[in-house]
Amino acid sequence: MAIYRSFPGTASALYELVLAGVIGWLYTELPMSIALIIPDRKLDDLQQRLQQALPDIPIEIWPELNEPAEVEFAVVWKQPHGCLNGLVNLKAIQCFGAGVDSILSDPTLPDVPISRIVDPALTDAMVSYLDGVVSYYRLRLDLFSAQQQQLLWRPKGPRKFSHITVLGLGELGSAAAQHFTRLGFHVAGWSRSSKSLPGIQCYAGEEQLHQAVASADVIICLLPLTAATESRLNTNFFQALQPQSIFINVARGAIVDDAALLAALNNGPLAAACLDVFRQEPLPQDSPLWQHPAILVTPHVSAVTNVSTVVSQIADNYQRSQQGLTLHHPVNLLKGY
Ligand code: NDP
Ligand code: OXD
């Protein structure tokens, strides 16, 4: 500023005009972009579909960003910590999944609104996976699979399941609870705040957790991973379950204390566990969970984000962030989910 002020008369005015023009151009013409920050995944399909929905916006795949300062919107999944910090013009973060724990664990997370995926196709996938797993145990396919390894022919009738408890009554948990209610099970659910859902016995808060699971033959975990839920399913929790119950975790591995789970399988009360999620993924080769005869391991596949069904909500959220509107499916940073 001091320099151009020393220009005499018209020259100074001209300089001011040019400078204002350059600043204006910088603010209006900087080609703002969307960054896809989803390491270790092929992103061509997402990039193409999003480009079709937003033809005028450059969509770049991290780490190959043209200019980090151009990024105004980031679609993120398990980002390396720190990589969002350099996006100085970021206006919003769109999580590419339903759970935001990996995004929120970044200590350098920029202070911008975050949204997550809520998608009927994702919900259907989760319900269908859970339906299959409950049938698998009800029909004793776990037992027959083990017997087959030993060439054993020992018929046995189905397990008598009547009660199912779902931990977490959000988008996925409430859909799962309603599904099993429709199939004729007695269904209970547990959440943070109290709820009233038709046909479901609802429990809420720490003090009602044991009550919620006391009569369950099957317990399904669909809680988010937060400071309050980390390692929450511990020895105390497993000791509150019925003998011969089945535990299914499709939420996050770190909600479960693995040593307590193994003890509950080895010494009771659990008969079996199906685990789709783990503290460390991929599950390390030396994890005892791989080899345990009463554990079914699936590689985090119960409900995978479907690019074709979520692209419109991502594009819509981009537009909303540009207009300063609240994003669809916003994350509550105080609650952590
Ligand atoms: P929501 O945020 O819609 O629901 C979360 C539920 O958990 C709510 O009912 C909430 O209670 C309850 N809850 C949160 N904290 C506590 C607590 N401390 N005590 C009791 N209840 C609590 O999440 P979604 O249903 O969409 O998803 C759940 C989780 O599933 C995701 O966070 C993700 O980790 C996992 N997931 C796994 C997938 C997989 O492929 N394995 C795929 C998709 C999701 P309230 O209603 O009172 O807020
Ligand atoms: C999710 C997941 O949270 O895939 O969407 O785990």
Short mmCIF file of C-alpha atoms and ligand atoms in Angstrom, two decimals:
data_model
loop_
_atom_site.label_atom_id
_atom_site.label_comp_id
_atom_site.label_asym_id
_atom_site.label_seq_id
_atom_site.Cartn_x
_atom_site.Cartn_y
_atom_site.Cartn_z
CA MET A 1 0.00 0.00 0.00
CA ALA A 2 2.74 2.46 0.96
CA ILE A 3 4.30 2.08 -2.50
CA TYR A 4 1.30 3.04 -4.65
CA ARG A 5 0.32 5.84 -2.31
CA SER A 6 3.61 7.53 -3.32
CA PHE A 7 2.54 7.58 -7.03
CA PRO A 8 1.44 11.04 -8.11
CA GLY A 9 -2.18 11.80 -9.26
CA THR A 10 -3.55 9.75 -12.18
CA ALA A 11 -0.80 7.13 -12.04
CA SER A 12 -1.82 6.35 -8.45
CA ALA A 13 -5.52 6.13 -9.40
CA LEU A 14 -4.68 3.81 -12.31
CA TYR A 15 -2.57 1.59 -10.05
CA GLU A 16 -5.41 1.36 -7.54
CA LEU A 17 -7.80 0.37 -10.29
CA VAL A 18 -5.51 -2.37 -11.57
CA LEU A 19 -4.86 -3.68 -8.06
CA ALA A 20 -8.59 -3.76 -7.24
CA GLY A 21 -9.15 -5.62 -10.52
CA VAL A 22 -6.49 -8.21 -9.71
CA ILE A 23 -7.87 -8.75 -6.20
CA GLY A 24 -11.42 -9.00 -7.56
CA TRP A 25 -10.29 -11.49 -10.20
CA LEU A 26 -8.51 -13.56 -7.59
CA TYR A 27 -11.68 -13.81 -5.52
CA THR A 28 -14.15 -14.36 -8.34
CA GLU A 29 -12.15 -16.22 -10.96
CA LEU A 30 -10.04 -18.63 -8.89
CA PRO A 31 -11.29 -21.94 -10.31
CA MET A 32 -12.65 -23.56 -7.18
CA SER A 33 -12.59 -27.33 -7.08
CA ILE A 34 -13.76 -30.47 -5.31
CA ALA A 35 -11.16 -32.89 -3.94
CA LEU A 36 -11.77 -36.62 -3.52
CA ILE A 37 -9.63 -37.66 -0.56
CA ILE A 38 -10.24 -41.38 -0.37
CA PRO A 39 -6.88 -43.19 -0.30
CA ASP A 40 -6.37 -46.73 -1.62
CA ARG A 41 -9.52 -46.82 -3.70
CA LYS A 42 -10.23 -46.53 -7.42
CA LEU A 43 -12.13 -43.28 -7.82
CA ASP A 44 -12.76 -43.06 -11.58
CA ASP A 45 -16.43 -43.94 -11.24
CA LEU A 46 -17.08 -41.42 -8.45
CA GLN A 47 -15.10 -38.74 -10.29
CA GLN A 48 -16.99 -39.34 -13.57
CA ARG A 49 -20.45 -39.40 -12.00
CA LEU A 50 -19.79 -36.33 -9.88
CA GLN A 51 -18.39 -34.55 -12.93
CA GLN A 52 -21.63 -35.35 -14.80
CA ALA A 53 -23.64 -33.89 -11.93
CA LEU A 54 -21.39 -30.80 -11.65
CA PRO A 55 -20.00 -30.27 -15.18
CA ASP A 56 -18.40 -26.88 -14.46
CA ILE A 57 -16.45 -27.80 -11.34
CA PRO A 58 -12.99 -29.39 -11.53
CA ILE A 59 -13.03 -32.64 -9.55
CA GLU A 60 -9.59 -33.75 -8.51
CA ILE A 61 -8.23 -36.85 -6.84
CA TRP A 62 -5.97 -36.25 -3.87
CA PRO A 63 -2.96 -36.14 -3.66
CA GLU A 64 -2.81 -34.92 -7.30
CA LEU A 65 -4.35 -31.51 -6.56
CA ASN A 66 -3.70 -28.70 -9.00
CA GLU A 67 -3.71 -26.06 -6.25
CA PRO A 68 -4.82 -26.90 -2.67
CA ALA A 69 -6.09 -23.32 -2.20
CA GLU A 70 -8.70 -23.96 -4.92
CA VAL A 71 -10.41 -26.78 -3.02
CA GLU A 72 -13.70 -25.66 -1.48
CA PHE A 73 -15.36 -29.04 -0.91
CA ALA A 74 -13.77 -32.37 -0.01
CA VAL A 75 -15.25 -35.86 -0.22
CA VAL A 76 -13.35 -37.76 2.43
CA TRP A 77 -12.84 -41.27 3.78
CA LYS A 78 -10.03 -42.26 6.16
CA GLN A 79 -7.88 -39.27 5.22
CA PRO A 80 -4.25 -39.19 6.36
CA HIS A 81 -4.24 -36.81 9.30
CA GLY A 82 -3.16 -33.30 8.37
CA CYS A 83 -4.07 -33.45 4.69
CA LEU A 84 -7.21 -31.30 5.09
CA ASN A 85 -5.33 -28.66 6.98
CA GLY A 86 -3.66 -27.20 3.88
CA LEU A 87 -7.01 -26.63 2.11
CA VAL A 88 -7.28 -23.03 3.19
CA ASN A 89 -10.50 -22.27 1.30
CA LEU A 90 -12.35 -25.43 2.33
CA LYS A 91 -16.05 -24.74 3.03
CA ALA A 92 -17.36 -28.23 3.84
CA ILE A 93 -16.41 -31.88 4.24
CA GLN A 94 -18.57 -34.67 2.88
CA CYS A 95 -17.85 -38.02 4.52
CA PHE A 96 -18.00 -40.80 1.91
CA GLY A 97 -19.54 -43.20 4.44
CA ALA A 98 -22.02 -43.22 7.30
CA GLY A 99 -19.51 -43.29 10.16
CA VAL A 100 -17.39 -40.19 10.69
CA ASP A 101 -15.06 -41.43 13.44
CA SER A 102 -11.99 -41.61 11.17
CA ILE A 103 -12.57 -38.04 9.96
CA LEU A 104 -13.11 -36.64 13.45
CA SER A 105 -10.01 -38.35 14.85
CA ASP A 106 -7.79 -35.97 12.82
CA PRO A 107 -6.39 -33.43 15.34
CA THR A 108 -5.85 -30.88 12.54
CA LEU A 109 -9.42 -31.07 11.21
CA PRO A 110 -10.52 -27.69 9.77
CA ASP A 111 -13.47 -26.01 11.44
CA VAL A 112 -16.05 -26.47 8.64
CA PRO A 113 -19.42 -28.27 8.50
CA ILE A 114 -19.26 -32.03 7.97
CA SER A 115 -21.96 -34.23 6.49
CA ARG A 116 -22.24 -37.99 6.19
CA ILE A 117 -23.96 -40.47 3.92
CA VAL A 118 -27.52 -41.50 4.68
CA ASP A 119 -28.78 -43.59 1.78
CA PRO A 120 -31.71 -46.01 1.50
CA ALA A 121 -29.52 -48.34 -0.60
CA LEU A 122 -26.92 -48.43 2.19
CA THR A 123 -29.63 -49.09 4.76
CA ASP A 124 -31.09 -51.92 2.63
CA ALA A 125 -27.64 -53.47 2.27
CA MET A 126 -27.12 -53.40 6.03
CA VAL A 127 -30.54 -54.89 6.77
CA SER A 128 -30.01 -57.60 4.16
CA TYR A 129 -26.57 -58.51 5.63
CA LEU A 130 -28.03 -58.70 9.16
CA ASP A 131 -30.97 -60.76 7.97
CA GLY A 132 -28.52 -63.22 6.39
CA VAL A 133 -26.32 -63.43 9.49
CA VAL A 134 -29.27 -63.98 11.83
CA SER A 135 -30.56 -66.76 9.52
CA TYR A 136 -27.06 -68.27 9.36
CA TYR A 137 -26.97 -68.71 13.13
CA ARG A 138 -30.64 -69.61 13.46
CA LEU A 139 -30.18 -72.46 10.98
CA ARG A 140 -26.93 -73.48 12.74
CA LEU A 141 -24.90 -73.09 9.56
CA ASP A 142 -21.94 -72.23 11.82
CA LEU A 143 -22.23 -75.65 13.46
CA PHE A 144 -22.75 -77.55 10.18
CA SER A 145 -19.81 -75.78 8.58
CA ALA A 146 -17.59 -76.89 11.48
CA GLN A 147 -19.01 -80.43 11.31
CA GLN A 148 -18.28 -80.59 7.58
CA GLN A 149 -14.58 -79.94 8.31
CA GLN A 150 -14.66 -83.11 10.43
CA LEU A 151 -16.85 -85.17 8.04
CA LEU A 152 -19.54 -85.32 10.73
CA TRP A 153 -23.21 -86.03 9.89
CA ARG A 154 -25.13 -84.77 12.94
CA PRO A 155 -28.53 -83.21 12.22
CA LYS A 156 -29.86 -80.63 14.69
CA GLY A 157 -32.91 -78.34 14.60
CA PRO A 158 -32.65 -74.52 14.33
CA ARG A 159 -31.71 -72.34 17.30
CA LYS A 160 -34.79 -70.88 18.95
CA PHE A 161 -34.27 -67.16 18.57
CA SER A 162 -37.08 -64.95 19.81
CA HIS A 163 -35.42 -61.74 21.12
CA ILE A 164 -33.11 -59.42 19.23
CA THR A 165 -31.55 -56.25 20.66
CA VAL A 166 -30.13 -53.53 18.45
CA LEU A 167 -27.61 -51.15 20.05
CA GLY A 168 -28.04 -47.81 18.27
CA LEU A 169 -31.40 -46.75 16.91
CA GLY A 170 -30.25 -44.30 14.25
CA GLU A 171 -30.64 -44.58 10.47
CA LEU A 172 -29.34 -48.14 10.30
CA GLY A 173 -30.26 -49.43 13.75
CA SER A 174 -33.89 -48.37 13.55
CA ALA A 175 -34.25 -49.91 10.06
CA ALA A 176 -32.74 -53.19 11.32
CA ALA A 177 -34.97 -53.15 14.42
CA GLN A 178 -38.08 -52.54 12.30
CA HIS A 179 -37.09 -55.33 9.91
CA PHE A 180 -36.78 -57.92 12.67
CA THR A 181 -40.01 -56.69 14.26
CA ARG A 182 -41.78 -57.32 10.94
CA LEU A 183 -40.34 -60.86 10.91
CA GLY A 184 -42.02 -61.49 14.27
CA PHE A 185 -39.07 -61.19 16.68
CA HIS A 186 -39.36 -59.37 19.99
CA VAL A 187 -37.06 -56.46 19.33
CA ALA A 188 -35.45 -54.10 21.82
CA GLY A 189 -33.27 -51.12 20.99
CA TRP A 190 -30.86 -48.91 22.89
CA SER A 191 -29.93 -45.32 22.11
CA ARG A 192 -28.54 -42.21 23.77
CA SER A 193 -31.81 -40.26 23.85
CA SER A 194 -35.14 -41.91 24.62
CA LYS A 195 -37.33 -42.95 21.71
CA SER A 196 -40.69 -44.38 20.95
CA LEU A 197 -40.74 -46.68 17.92
CA PRO A 198 -43.77 -48.84 17.08
CA GLY A 199 -43.30 -52.47 18.10
CA ILE A 200 -39.83 -51.90 19.57
CA GLN A 201 -39.01 -51.91 23.27
CA CYS A 202 -36.85 -48.80 23.51
CA TYR A 203 -34.18 -48.24 26.16
CA ALA A 204 -31.89 -45.25 26.52
CA GLY A 205 -28.84 -44.11 28.42
CA GLU A 206 -26.08 -45.88 30.30
CA GLU A 207 -28.33 -47.06 33.13
CA GLN A 208 -30.61 -49.01 30.75
CA LEU A 209 -27.99 -50.83 28.67
CA HIS A 210 -28.04 -54.06 30.67
CA GLN A 211 -31.83 -54.09 30.75
CA ALA A 212 -31.86 -53.67 26.96
CA VAL A 213 -29.78 -56.79 26.38
CA ALA A 214 -30.95 -58.98 29.27
CA SER A 215 -33.31 -61.19 27.25
CA ALA A 216 -31.60 -60.99 23.86
CA ASP A 217 -30.72 -64.10 21.87
CA VAL A 218 -28.98 -61.89 19.32
CA ILE A 219 -27.29 -58.54 19.98
CA ILE A 220 -26.50 -56.30 17.01
CA CYS A 221 -24.13 -53.36 17.44
CA LEU A 222 -24.94 -50.32 15.27
CA LEU A 223 -23.50 -47.57 17.46
CA PRO A 224 -21.14 -44.90 16.17
CA LEU A 225 -17.60 -44.89 17.52
CA THR A 226 -17.30 -41.91 19.87
CA ALA A 227 -15.53 -41.10 23.13
CA ALA A 228 -18.60 -42.51 24.93
CA THR A 229 -18.80 -45.78 22.99
CA GLU A 230 -15.11 -46.65 22.63
CA SER A 231 -14.52 -50.01 24.38
CA ARG A 232 -18.02 -49.66 25.86
CA LEU A 233 -18.84 -53.31 25.10
CA ASN A 234 -16.54 -54.64 27.81
CA THR A 235 -16.49 -57.49 30.35
CA ASN A 236 -19.38 -55.98 32.31
CA PHE A 237 -21.45 -55.75 29.17
CA PHE A 238 -20.78 -59.31 28.00
CA GLN A 239 -21.50 -60.67 31.48
CA ALA A 240 -24.98 -59.11 31.30
CA LEU A 241 -25.92 -61.24 28.25
CA GLN A 242 -27.96 -64.42 28.20
CA PRO A 243 -26.19 -67.80 27.96
CA GLN A 244 -25.74 -68.95 24.32
CA SER A 245 -26.43 -65.53 22.85
CA ILE A 246 -24.97 -64.37 19.53
CA PHE A 247 -23.15 -61.03 19.11
CA ILE A 248 -22.96 -59.22 15.76
CA ASN A 249 -20.76 -56.13 15.31
CA VAL A 250 -21.31 -54.14 12.12
CA ALA A 251 -20.47 -50.74 13.62
CA ARG A 252 -16.83 -50.19 14.54
CA GLY A 253 -14.25 -52.57 16.03
CA ALA A 254 -13.07 -50.17 18.73
CA ILE A 255 -16.50 -50.18 20.40
CA VAL A 256 -15.68 -53.71 21.58
CA ASP A 257 -13.05 -54.74 24.09
CA ASP A 258 -11.63 -57.71 22.14
CA ALA A 259 -10.21 -59.45 25.22
CA ALA A 260 -13.65 -59.28 26.90
CA LEU A 261 -15.29 -60.64 23.74
CA LEU A 262 -12.87 -63.57 23.55
CA ALA A 263 -13.41 -64.32 27.24
CA ALA A 264 -17.19 -64.26 26.72
CA LEU A 265 -16.82 -66.73 23.83
CA ASN A 266 -14.41 -69.00 25.70
CA ASN A 267 -16.14 -69.04 29.09
CA GLY A 268 -19.68 -67.88 28.31
CA PRO A 269 -22.17 -66.42 27.94
CA LEU A 270 -21.62 -65.98 24.16
CA ALA A 271 -22.14 -68.89 21.75
CA ALA A 272 -20.79 -67.08 18.69
CA ALA A 273 -19.88 -63.71 17.22
CA CYS A 274 -20.00 -62.30 13.71
CA LEU A 275 -17.56 -59.42 13.25
CA ASP A 276 -17.57 -57.18 10.17
CA VAL A 277 -15.43 -54.41 11.70
CA PHE A 278 -12.17 -54.36 13.62
CA ARG A 279 -9.91 -52.04 15.61
CA GLN A 280 -7.33 -52.41 12.88
CA GLU A 281 -8.40 -53.05 9.29
CA PRO A 282 -7.43 -55.13 7.43
CA LEU A 283 -7.49 -57.47 10.43
CA PRO A 284 -3.80 -58.28 11.16
CA GLN A 285 -2.74 -61.83 10.29
CA ASP A 286 -1.76 -62.57 13.89
CA SER A 287 -5.12 -61.52 15.39
CA PRO A 288 -6.67 -64.30 17.50
CA LEU A 289 -10.07 -63.27 16.07
CA TRP A 290 -9.18 -64.93 12.72
CA GLN A 291 -8.71 -68.39 14.19
CA HIS A 292 -11.42 -68.51 16.84
CA PRO A 293 -13.88 -71.32 16.00
CA ALA A 294 -16.90 -69.32 17.23
CA ILE A 295 -16.10 -66.14 15.26
CA LEU A 296 -17.26 -65.40 11.73
CA VAL A 297 -15.09 -62.69 10.15
CA THR A 298 -16.31 -60.61 7.21
CA PRO A 299 -14.06 -57.86 5.75
CA HIS A 300 -16.12 -54.69 6.44
CA VAL A 301 -18.68 -55.46 3.75
CA SER A 302 -22.03 -55.25 5.50
CA ALA A 303 -22.99 -51.93 3.86
CA VAL A 304 -20.60 -50.43 1.36
CA THR A 305 -21.27 -46.92 -0.02
CA ASN A 306 -22.78 -47.22 -3.48
CA VAL A 307 -21.40 -44.51 -5.79
CA SER A 308 -24.41 -44.46 -8.11
CA THR A 309 -26.92 -43.88 -5.32
CA VAL A 310 -24.96 -41.31 -3.30
CA VAL A 311 -23.62 -39.06 -6.03
CA SER A 312 -26.71 -36.84 -6.12
CA GLN A 313 -26.58 -36.14 -2.35
CA ILE A 314 -22.88 -35.30 -2.62
CA ALA A 315 -23.49 -32.91 -5.54
CA ASP A 316 -26.42 -31.39 -3.68
CA ASN A 317 -24.31 -30.87 -0.57
CA TYR A 318 -21.65 -29.18 -2.69
CA GLN A 319 -24.28 -26.74 -4.01
CA ARG A 320 -25.58 -26.16 -0.49
CA SER A 321 -22.10 -25.42 0.82
CA GLN A 322 -21.67 -22.85 -1.97
CA GLN A 323 -24.95 -21.21 -1.00
CA GLY A 324 -24.14 -21.22 2.72
CA LEU A 325 -27.03 -23.62 3.45
CA THR A 326 -27.00 -26.36 6.09
CA LEU A 327 -25.75 -29.60 4.55
CA HIS A 328 -27.94 -32.69 4.27
CA HIS A 329 -27.19 -35.20 7.06
CA PRO A 330 -24.95 -32.90 9.09
CA VAL A 331 -22.67 -34.35 11.74
CA ASN A 332 -23.08 -33.03 15.26
CA LEU A 333 -19.52 -32.38 16.36
CA LEU A 334 -20.48 -32.18 20.03
CA LYS A 335 -22.06 -35.65 19.94
CA GLY A 336 -19.35 -37.01 17.62
CA TYR A 337 -21.75 -38.62 15.13
P1 NDP B 1 -26.77 -42.75 13.41
O1 NDP B 1 -25.92 -41.60 13.80
O2 NDP B 1 -27.96 -42.51 12.56
O3 NDP B 1 -27.27 -43.50 14.73
C1 NDP B 1 -26.47 -43.72 15.83
C2 NDP B 1 -27.30 -44.29 16.95
O4 NDP B 1 -26.44 -44.64 18.03
C3 NDP B 1 -28.34 -43.30 17.49
O5 NDP B 1 -29.53 -43.97 17.80
C4 NDP B 1 -27.67 -42.79 18.75
O6 NDP B 1 -28.57 -42.36 19.76
C5 NDP B 1 -26.95 -44.03 19.23
N1 NDP B 1 -25.86 -43.67 20.14
C6 NDP B 1 -24.81 -42.86 19.91
N2 NDP B 1 -24.05 -42.75 20.99
C7 NDP B 1 -24.62 -43.50 21.95
C8 NDP B 1 -24.34 -43.77 23.30
N3 NDP B 1 -23.26 -43.25 23.89
N4 NDP B 1 -25.16 -44.57 24.00
C9 NDP B 1 -26.26 -45.09 23.40
N5 NDP B 1 -26.60 -44.87 22.12
C10 NDP B 1 -25.79 -44.09 21.39
O7 NDP B 1 -25.77 -43.80 12.72
P2 NDP B 1 -26.11 -44.87 11.59
O8 NDP B 1 -27.25 -45.70 12.05
O9 NDP B 1 -26.20 -44.23 10.27
O10 NDP B 1 -24.75 -45.73 11.60
C11 NDP B 1 -24.26 -46.35 12.77
C12 NDP B 1 -22.82 -46.78 12.58
O11 NDP B 1 -22.75 -47.89 11.70
C13 NDP B 1 -21.94 -45.75 11.88
O12 NDP B 1 -21.48 -44.78 12.81
C14 NDP B 1 -20.81 -46.59 11.34
O13 NDP B 1 -19.76 -46.66 12.28
C15 NDP B 1 -21.42 -47.97 11.18
N6 NDP B 1 -21.50 -48.39 9.77
C16 NDP B 1 -20.86 -49.53 9.39
C17 NDP B 1 -20.94 -49.96 8.10
C18 NDP B 1 -20.27 -51.22 7.68
O14 NDP B 1 -20.14 -51.49 6.48
N7 NDP B 1 -19.86 -52.08 8.59
C19 NDP B 1 -21.67 -49.21 7.08
C20 NDP B 1 -22.32 -48.04 7.58
C21 NDP B 1 -22.23 -47.66 8.90
P3 NDP B 1 -29.57 -41.10 19.52
O15 NDP B 1 -30.60 -41.62 18.54
O16 NDP B 1 -30.13 -40.84 20.85
O17 NDP B 1 -28.73 -40.01 18.96
C1 OXD B 2 -19.53 -46.52 6.80
C2 OXD B 2 -18.77 -47.72 6.63
O1 OXD B 2 -19.46 -45.95 7.88
O2 OXD B 2 -18.65 -48.18 5.48
O3 OXD B 2 -20.23 -46.11 5.86
O4 OXD B 2 -18.26 -48.29 7.59
#
